[in-house]
CSV table of C-alpha atoms in Angstrom, one decimal:
chain,number,residue,atom,x,y,z
A,1,MET,CA,-2.4,-37.3,-3.8
A,2,ALA,CA,-5.3,-36.0,-1.8
A,3,GLU,CA,-8.3,-34.2,-3.3
A,4,THR,CA,-7.5,-32.5,-6.6
A,5,ILE,CA,-9.9,-30.3,-8.6
A,6,LEU,CA,-9.4,-28.6,-12.0
A,7,ILE,CA,-10.1,-24.9,-12.4
A,8,VAL,CA,-9.6,-22.3,-15.1
A,9,PHE,CA,-8.3,-18.7,-15.0
A,10,THR,CA,-11.1,-16.8,-16.7
A,11,LYS,CA,-8.9,-14.0,-18.1
A,12,PRO,CA,-9.9,-14.8,-21.7
A,13,TRP,CA,-13.6,-14.0,-21.0
A,14,THR,CA,-15.1,-10.5,-20.2
A,15,CYS,CA,-18.7,-11.7,-20.9
A,16,PRO,CA,-21.5,-11.5,-18.3
A,17,LEU,CA,-21.0,-13.7,-15.3
A,18,PRO,CA,-23.9,-16.2,-16.0
A,19,GLN,CA,-22.5,-16.8,-19.5
A,20,LEU,CA,-19.0,-17.3,-18.1
A,21,ALA,CA,-20.4,-19.8,-15.5
A,22,ASP,CA,-22.1,-21.8,-18.2
A,23,THR,CA,-18.9,-21.9,-20.3
A,24,VAL,CA,-16.8,-23.2,-17.3
A,25,ALA,CA,-19.5,-25.7,-16.3
A,26,GLU,CA,-19.7,-27.0,-19.9
A,27,LEU,CA,-15.9,-27.6,-19.8
A,28,GLY,CA,-16.4,-30.1,-16.9
A,29,LEU,CA,-14.4,-28.0,-14.5
A,30,GLN,CA,-15.1,-27.5,-10.8
A,31,GLY,CA,-14.1,-23.9,-10.3
A,32,VAL,CA,-12.4,-20.7,-11.5
A,33,GLU,CA,-9.6,-18.3,-10.7
A,34,LEU,CA,-11.4,-15.0,-11.3
A,35,PRO,CA,-9.7,-11.8,-12.4
A,36,VAL,CA,-10.5,-8.8,-10.2
A,37,ARG,CA,-9.4,-6.3,-12.7
A,38,PRO,CA,-10.8,-3.3,-14.7
A,39,GLY,CA,-13.0,-4.6,-17.5
A,40,TYR,CA,-13.9,-7.9,-15.9
A,41,GLN,CA,-17.0,-9.2,-14.1
A,42,VAL,CA,-15.6,-8.0,-10.7
A,43,THR,CA,-13.4,-4.9,-10.5
A,44,PRO,CA,-11.3,-3.6,-7.7
A,45,GLU,CA,-14.0,-0.9,-7.2
A,46,THR,CA,-16.8,-3.4,-6.9
A,47,VAL,CA,-15.0,-6.2,-5.1
A,48,ALA,CA,-16.8,-5.8,-1.8
A,49,THR,CA,-20.2,-6.7,-3.2
A,50,GLY,CA,-19.2,-8.1,-6.6
A,51,LEU,CA,-17.1,-10.9,-5.4
A,52,PRO,CA,-19.6,-12.5,-3.0
A,53,ALA,CA,-22.3,-12.1,-5.7
A,54,ALA,CA,-20.0,-13.8,-8.2
A,55,ALA,CA,-19.4,-16.7,-5.8
A,56,ARG,CA,-23.2,-17.2,-5.5
A,57,THR,CA,-23.7,-17.1,-9.2
A,58,LEU,CA,-21.0,-19.6,-9.8
A,59,ALA,CA,-22.2,-21.8,-7.0
A,60,GLU,CA,-25.5,-22.2,-8.8
A,61,ARG,CA,-23.6,-24.0,-11.5
A,62,GLY,CA,-21.7,-26.1,-9.0
A,63,LEU,CA,-18.5,-24.0,-9.3
A,64,GLU,CA,-16.3,-22.3,-6.7
A,65,ILE,CA,-13.9,-19.5,-6.8
A,66,ARG,CA,-10.6,-21.0,-5.6
A,67,SER,CA,-8.5,-17.9,-6.2
A,68,VAL,CA,-8.6,-14.4,-7.6
A,69,ALA,CA,-6.0,-12.5,-9.5
A,70,GLY,CA,-6.2,-9.0,-8.2
A,71,PRO,CA,-4.9,-6.4,-5.9
A,72,ILE,CA,-3.6,-7.2,-2.4
A,73,ASP,CA,-5.3,-4.7,-0.2
A,74,GLU,CA,-7.6,-4.9,2.8
A,75,ALA,CA,-10.8,-4.4,0.7
A,76,THR,CA,-9.9,-7.3,-1.6
A,77,ILE,CA,-8.8,-9.5,1.4
A,78,ALA,CA,-12.1,-8.8,3.2
A,79,ALA,CA,-14.2,-9.6,0.1
A,80,CYS,CA,-12.3,-12.8,-0.4
A,81,GLY,CA,-13.0,-13.7,3.2
A,82,GLU,CA,-16.7,-13.1,2.9
A,83,ALA,CA,-16.9,-15.0,-0.5
A,84,GLY,CA,-14.9,-17.9,0.8
A,85,VAL,CA,-12.0,-17.4,-1.6
A,86,PRO,CA,-8.8,-18.7,0.0
A,87,ILE,CA,-6.1,-17.1,-2.2
A,88,ILE,CA,-5.2,-13.8,-4.0
A,89,ARG,CA,-2.6,-14.7,-6.6
A,90,ILE,CA,-0.1,-12.1,-7.7
A,91,CYS,CA,3.2,-12.0,-9.7
A,92,VAL,CA,6.1,-9.9,-8.5
A,93,ALA,CA,7.5,-7.5,-11.1
A,94,VAL,CA,11.1,-6.3,-10.3
A,95,ASP,CA,11.4,-2.6,-10.3
A,96,MET,CA,14.6,-2.2,-12.2
A,97,ALA,CA,14.9,1.4,-11.0
A,98,ILE,CA,15.6,0.1,-7.5
A,99,GLY,CA,16.7,-3.4,-8.3
A,100,PHE,CA,15.8,-6.9,-7.1
A,101,ARG,CA,16.8,-6.6,-3.4
A,102,ALA,CA,14.9,-3.4,-2.9
A,103,THR,CA,11.9,-4.8,-4.7
A,104,VAL,CA,11.8,-7.8,-2.4
A,105,GLU,CA,12.1,-5.5,0.7
A,106,ALA,CA,9.2,-3.3,-0.6
A,107,TYR,CA,6.9,-6.4,-1.1
A,108,ARG,CA,7.8,-7.7,2.3
A,109,ARG,CA,6.8,-4.4,3.9
A,110,GLN,CA,3.5,-4.7,2.1
A,111,PHE,CA,3.0,-8.3,3.3
A,112,ASP,CA,3.9,-7.3,6.8
A,113,ALA,CA,1.2,-4.6,6.9
A,114,LEU,CA,-1.4,-7.0,5.6
A,115,ILE,CA,-0.8,-10.0,7.9
A,116,PRO,CA,-3.4,-8.9,10.4
A,117,ALA,CA,-6.1,-8.7,7.7
A,118,LEU,CA,-5.0,-12.0,6.2
A,119,GLU,CA,-5.3,-13.7,9.6
A,120,ARG,CA,-8.6,-12.1,10.4
A,121,HIS,CA,-10.2,-13.1,7.1
A,122,GLY,CA,-8.5,-16.4,6.5
A,123,VAL,CA,-7.0,-15.4,3.2
A,124,THR,CA,-3.5,-16.1,1.7
A,125,ILE,CA,-1.5,-14.1,-0.7
A,126,GLY,CA,-0.1,-16.6,-3.4
A,127,ILE,CA,3.1,-15.6,-5.2
A,128,GLN,CA,3.3,-17.0,-8.7
A,129,ASN,CA,6.7,-17.1,-10.5
A,130,HIS,CA,6.6,-15.3,-13.8
A,131,SER,CA,9.3,-15.1,-16.5
A,132,GLY,CA,10.8,-11.8,-17.7
A,133,LEU,CA,11.6,-8.9,-15.4
A,134,GLN,CA,9.8,-10.6,-12.6
A,135,ILE,CA,10.5,-13.2,-10.0
A,136,GLY,CA,10.6,-16.1,-12.4
A,137,SER,CA,11.9,-19.1,-10.6
A,138,ALA,CA,10.9,-21.3,-7.6
A,139,ALA,CA,14.2,-20.3,-6.0
A,140,GLY,CA,13.3,-16.6,-6.3
A,141,VAL,CA,9.8,-17.1,-4.9
A,142,LEU,CA,11.2,-19.0,-1.9
A,143,HIS,CA,13.7,-16.1,-1.3
A,144,LEU,CA,10.8,-13.6,-1.2
A,145,ILE,CA,8.4,-15.6,1.0
A,146,GLU,CA,10.7,-17.5,3.3
A,147,PRO,CA,10.1,-15.3,6.3
A,148,TYR,CA,6.3,-16.0,6.2
A,149,ASP,CA,3.9,-18.6,7.4
A,150,PRO,CA,2.4,-20.2,4.2
A,151,ARG,CA,-1.1,-19.5,5.8
A,152,HIS,CA,-0.3,-15.8,5.0
A,153,VAL,CA,2.0,-15.8,2.0
A,154,CYS,CA,2.4,-19.0,-0.1
A,155,ALA,CA,3.8,-20.1,-3.4
A,156,VAL,CA,1.8,-20.8,-6.6
A,157,LEU,CA,4.2,-22.8,-8.8
A,158,ASP,CA,3.9,-22.3,-12.6
A,159,MET,CA,6.2,-24.7,-14.4
A,160,ALA,CA,5.8,-22.9,-17.7
A,161,HIS,CA,7.7,-20.0,-16.4
A,162,CYS,CA,10.2,-22.2,-14.7
A,163,ALA,CA,10.8,-23.9,-18.0
A,164,VAL,CA,11.4,-20.6,-19.7
A,165,ALA,CA,13.8,-19.7,-16.9
A,166,GLY,CA,15.5,-23.2,-17.2
A,167,GLU,CA,14.6,-24.5,-13.8
A,168,PRO,CA,13.9,-28.3,-13.7
A,169,THR,CA,10.5,-29.6,-12.5
A,170,ALA,CA,11.7,-31.9,-9.8
A,171,LEU,CA,14.0,-29.1,-8.4
A,172,ALA,CA,11.2,-26.5,-8.5
A,173,VAL,CA,8.7,-28.7,-6.7
A,174,ASP,CA,11.3,-29.6,-4.1
A,175,ILE,CA,12.2,-26.0,-3.5
A,176,LEU,CA,8.6,-25.0,-2.8
A,177,ALA,CA,7.2,-28.3,-1.4
A,178,ASP,CA,6.4,-26.9,2.1
A,179,ARG,CA,5.3,-23.4,0.7
A,180,MET,CA,2.5,-24.4,-1.6
A,181,ARG,CA,-1.0,-24.0,-0.3
A,182,GLY,CA,-3.7,-25.5,-2.6
A,183,LEU,CA,-3.0,-23.9,-5.9
A,184,ALA,CA,-0.7,-24.9,-8.8
A,185,ASN,CA,-0.7,-23.7,-12.4
A,186,PHE,CA,-0.6,-25.9,-15.6
A,187,LYS,CA,0.2,-24.0,-18.7
A,188,SER,CA,2.8,-24.4,-21.5
A,189,ALA,CA,5.5,-22.3,-23.1
A,190,TYR,CA,8.8,-22.4,-24.9
A,191,HIS,CA,11.2,-20.0,-26.5
A,192,ARG,CA,10.6,-19.7,-30.2
A,193,ARG,CA,13.1,-18.1,-32.6
A,194,VAL,CA,11.5,-15.3,-34.5
A,195,ASN,CA,14.2,-14.4,-37.0
A,196,GLY,CA,16.3,-16.1,-39.6
A,197,PRO,CA,19.4,-18.3,-39.0
A,198,GLU,CA,21.9,-15.9,-40.5
A,199,GLU,CA,20.9,-13.1,-38.0
A,200,GLU,CA,21.7,-12.6,-34.4
A,201,ALA,CA,19.1,-14.8,-32.7
A,202,VAL,CA,15.9,-13.3,-31.3
A,203,TYR,CA,13.6,-15.4,-29.3
A,204,LYS,CA,10.0,-14.9,-28.1
A,205,VAL,CA,8.0,-16.9,-25.5
A,206,HIS,CA,5.3,-18.9,-27.2
A,207,TRP,CA,2.3,-20.0,-25.2
A,208,THR,CA,0.9,-23.4,-26.3
A,209,THR,CA,-0.7,-26.7,-25.3
A,210,HIS,CA,0.6,-29.5,-23.1
A,211,GLN,CA,2.3,-31.5,-25.9
A,212,HIS,CA,4.6,-28.6,-26.8
A,213,ALA,CA,5.4,-27.5,-23.3
A,214,GLY,CA,9.0,-26.9,-22.3
A,215,TYR,CA,8.5,-29.3,-19.4
A,216,SER,CA,6.6,-32.5,-18.8
A,217,TRP,CA,3.1,-32.2,-17.4
A,218,ARG,CA,3.3,-35.9,-16.5
A,219,GLU,CA,6.4,-35.3,-14.4
A,220,TYR,CA,4.9,-32.2,-12.8
A,221,VAL,CA,1.8,-34.2,-11.7
A,222,ARG,CA,4.1,-37.0,-10.4
A,223,CYS,CA,6.2,-34.6,-8.4
A,224,LEU,CA,3.2,-32.9,-6.9
A,225,ARG,CA,1.8,-36.3,-5.9
A,226,GLN,CA,5.0,-37.2,-4.2
A,227,ILE,CA,4.9,-34.1,-1.9
A,228,GLY,CA,1.2,-34.8,-1.1
A,229,PHE,CA,-0.2,-31.7,-2.8
A,230,SER,CA,-3.9,-31.2,-2.6
A,231,GLY,CA,-6.1,-28.5,-3.9
A,232,ALA,CA,-6.6,-26.9,-7.3
A,233,PHE,CA,-4.8,-27.4,-10.6
A,234,CYS,CA,-5.4,-24.2,-12.5
A,235,LEU,CA,-5.3,-24.0,-16.3
A,236,PRO,CA,-4.5,-20.4,-17.1
A,237,ALA,CA,-5.9,-20.8,-20.7
A,238,GLU,CA,-3.0,-18.8,-22.2
A,239,TYR,CA,-2.3,-19.5,-25.9
A,240,SER,CA,-0.4,-17.3,-28.2
A,241,HIS,CA,-2.4,-15.6,-31.0
A,242,PRO,CA,-1.3,-16.8,-34.5
A,243,SER,CA,-0.5,-13.2,-35.5
A,244,GLY,CA,2.3,-13.3,-32.9
A,245,GLN,CA,0.6,-10.3,-31.1
A,246,GLY,CA,-0.8,-11.1,-27.7
A,247,GLN,CA,-2.9,-14.1,-26.7
A,248,ARG,CA,-6.1,-15.8,-27.9
A,249,MET,CA,-9.1,-14.5,-26.0
A,250,GLY,CA,-12.7,-15.5,-25.5
A,251,ASP,CA,-14.0,-18.7,-27.0
A,252,ASP,CA,-11.0,-18.8,-29.3
A,253,VAL,CA,-9.2,-20.6,-26.5
A,254,LEU,CA,-11.7,-23.4,-26.2
A,255,PRO,CA,-10.3,-26.0,-28.6
A,256,PHE,CA,-6.8,-25.7,-27.0
A,257,LEU,CA,-8.2,-25.6,-23.5
A,258,ARG,CA,-10.3,-28.7,-24.0
A,259,SER,CA,-7.2,-30.6,-25.2
A,260,ASP,CA,-5.3,-29.5,-22.1
A,261,ILE,CA,-8.2,-30.4,-19.8
A,262,ALA,CA,-8.6,-33.9,-21.3
A,263,PHE,CA,-4.8,-34.5,-21.0
A,264,LEU,CA,-4.6,-33.4,-17.4
A,265,LYS,CA,-7.7,-35.5,-16.4
A,266,ALA,CA,-6.0,-38.5,-18.0
A,267,LEU,CA,-2.8,-37.9,-16.1
A,268,LEU,CA,-4.7,-37.7,-12.8
A,269,ALA,CA,-6.5,-40.9,-13.6
A,270,GLU,CA,-3.3,-42.6,-14.7
A,271,GLN,CA,-1.5,-41.6,-11.5
A,272,GLY,CA,-4.4,-42.6,-9.2
A,273,SER,CA,-5.3,-39.2,-7.8
A,274,ALA,CA,-8.0,-39.5,-5.3
A,275,GLY,CA,-10.7,-37.0,-5.9
A,276,ALA,CA,-9.6,-36.4,-9.5
A,277,VAL,CA,-12.2,-35.0,-11.9
A,278,ALA,CA,-14.1,-37.8,-13.7
């Protein structure tokens, strides 16, 4: 495997950017995926100036922005180009009022209109699979993006969502092997039954740490190594709140995130990844 770095999706933290940068640096990571969303350090309204400024602040701590999670529009694409951010990651919700096929067609029309801006600024739209009423499998992502050059629209594989959808790791990586472009997600989930055994079964997706994942992180690293993946392994820092409502936020994620970081670093060292985090 070529160069691999570890980054974190900073969704749990809405604190000021310098404090966020200190937290990420203390974790021993090399970068972030930054939300460009209302209530965060950079918002869609401030992206033109806010994203380059955020990149400079993070660079002072030796960190880079490897991707953003935000809107796909020309303003965000231009800001990413100026800030040196290569990927805008999105998930694709299926509009059940029009159905799967019409949703795919609508997204393709949007991608088509943005290709000149993507080419001009050197930015890629990354499609992450997501369980639920979204495109949840590697096969579904491939169907959506197959007409496009991966320089413009690529895949961001998230095996937690594949596991929830029942798609095996080796198959998912094979499906998207030539469509991935420098970003892969490492998080964990499984279906947890939330009612008693005498009732009609009700399940909920539970977000957890590596040892409880519905797939093997070790196998995922091995499969990515086999296809020569290089770039960033992103830890989305998603862990279910013990109340059963929503996810842990802020520094509440740190004990769980530190465990996942240590395990992923050990896997990279074990499998001989050049450029792996020390």
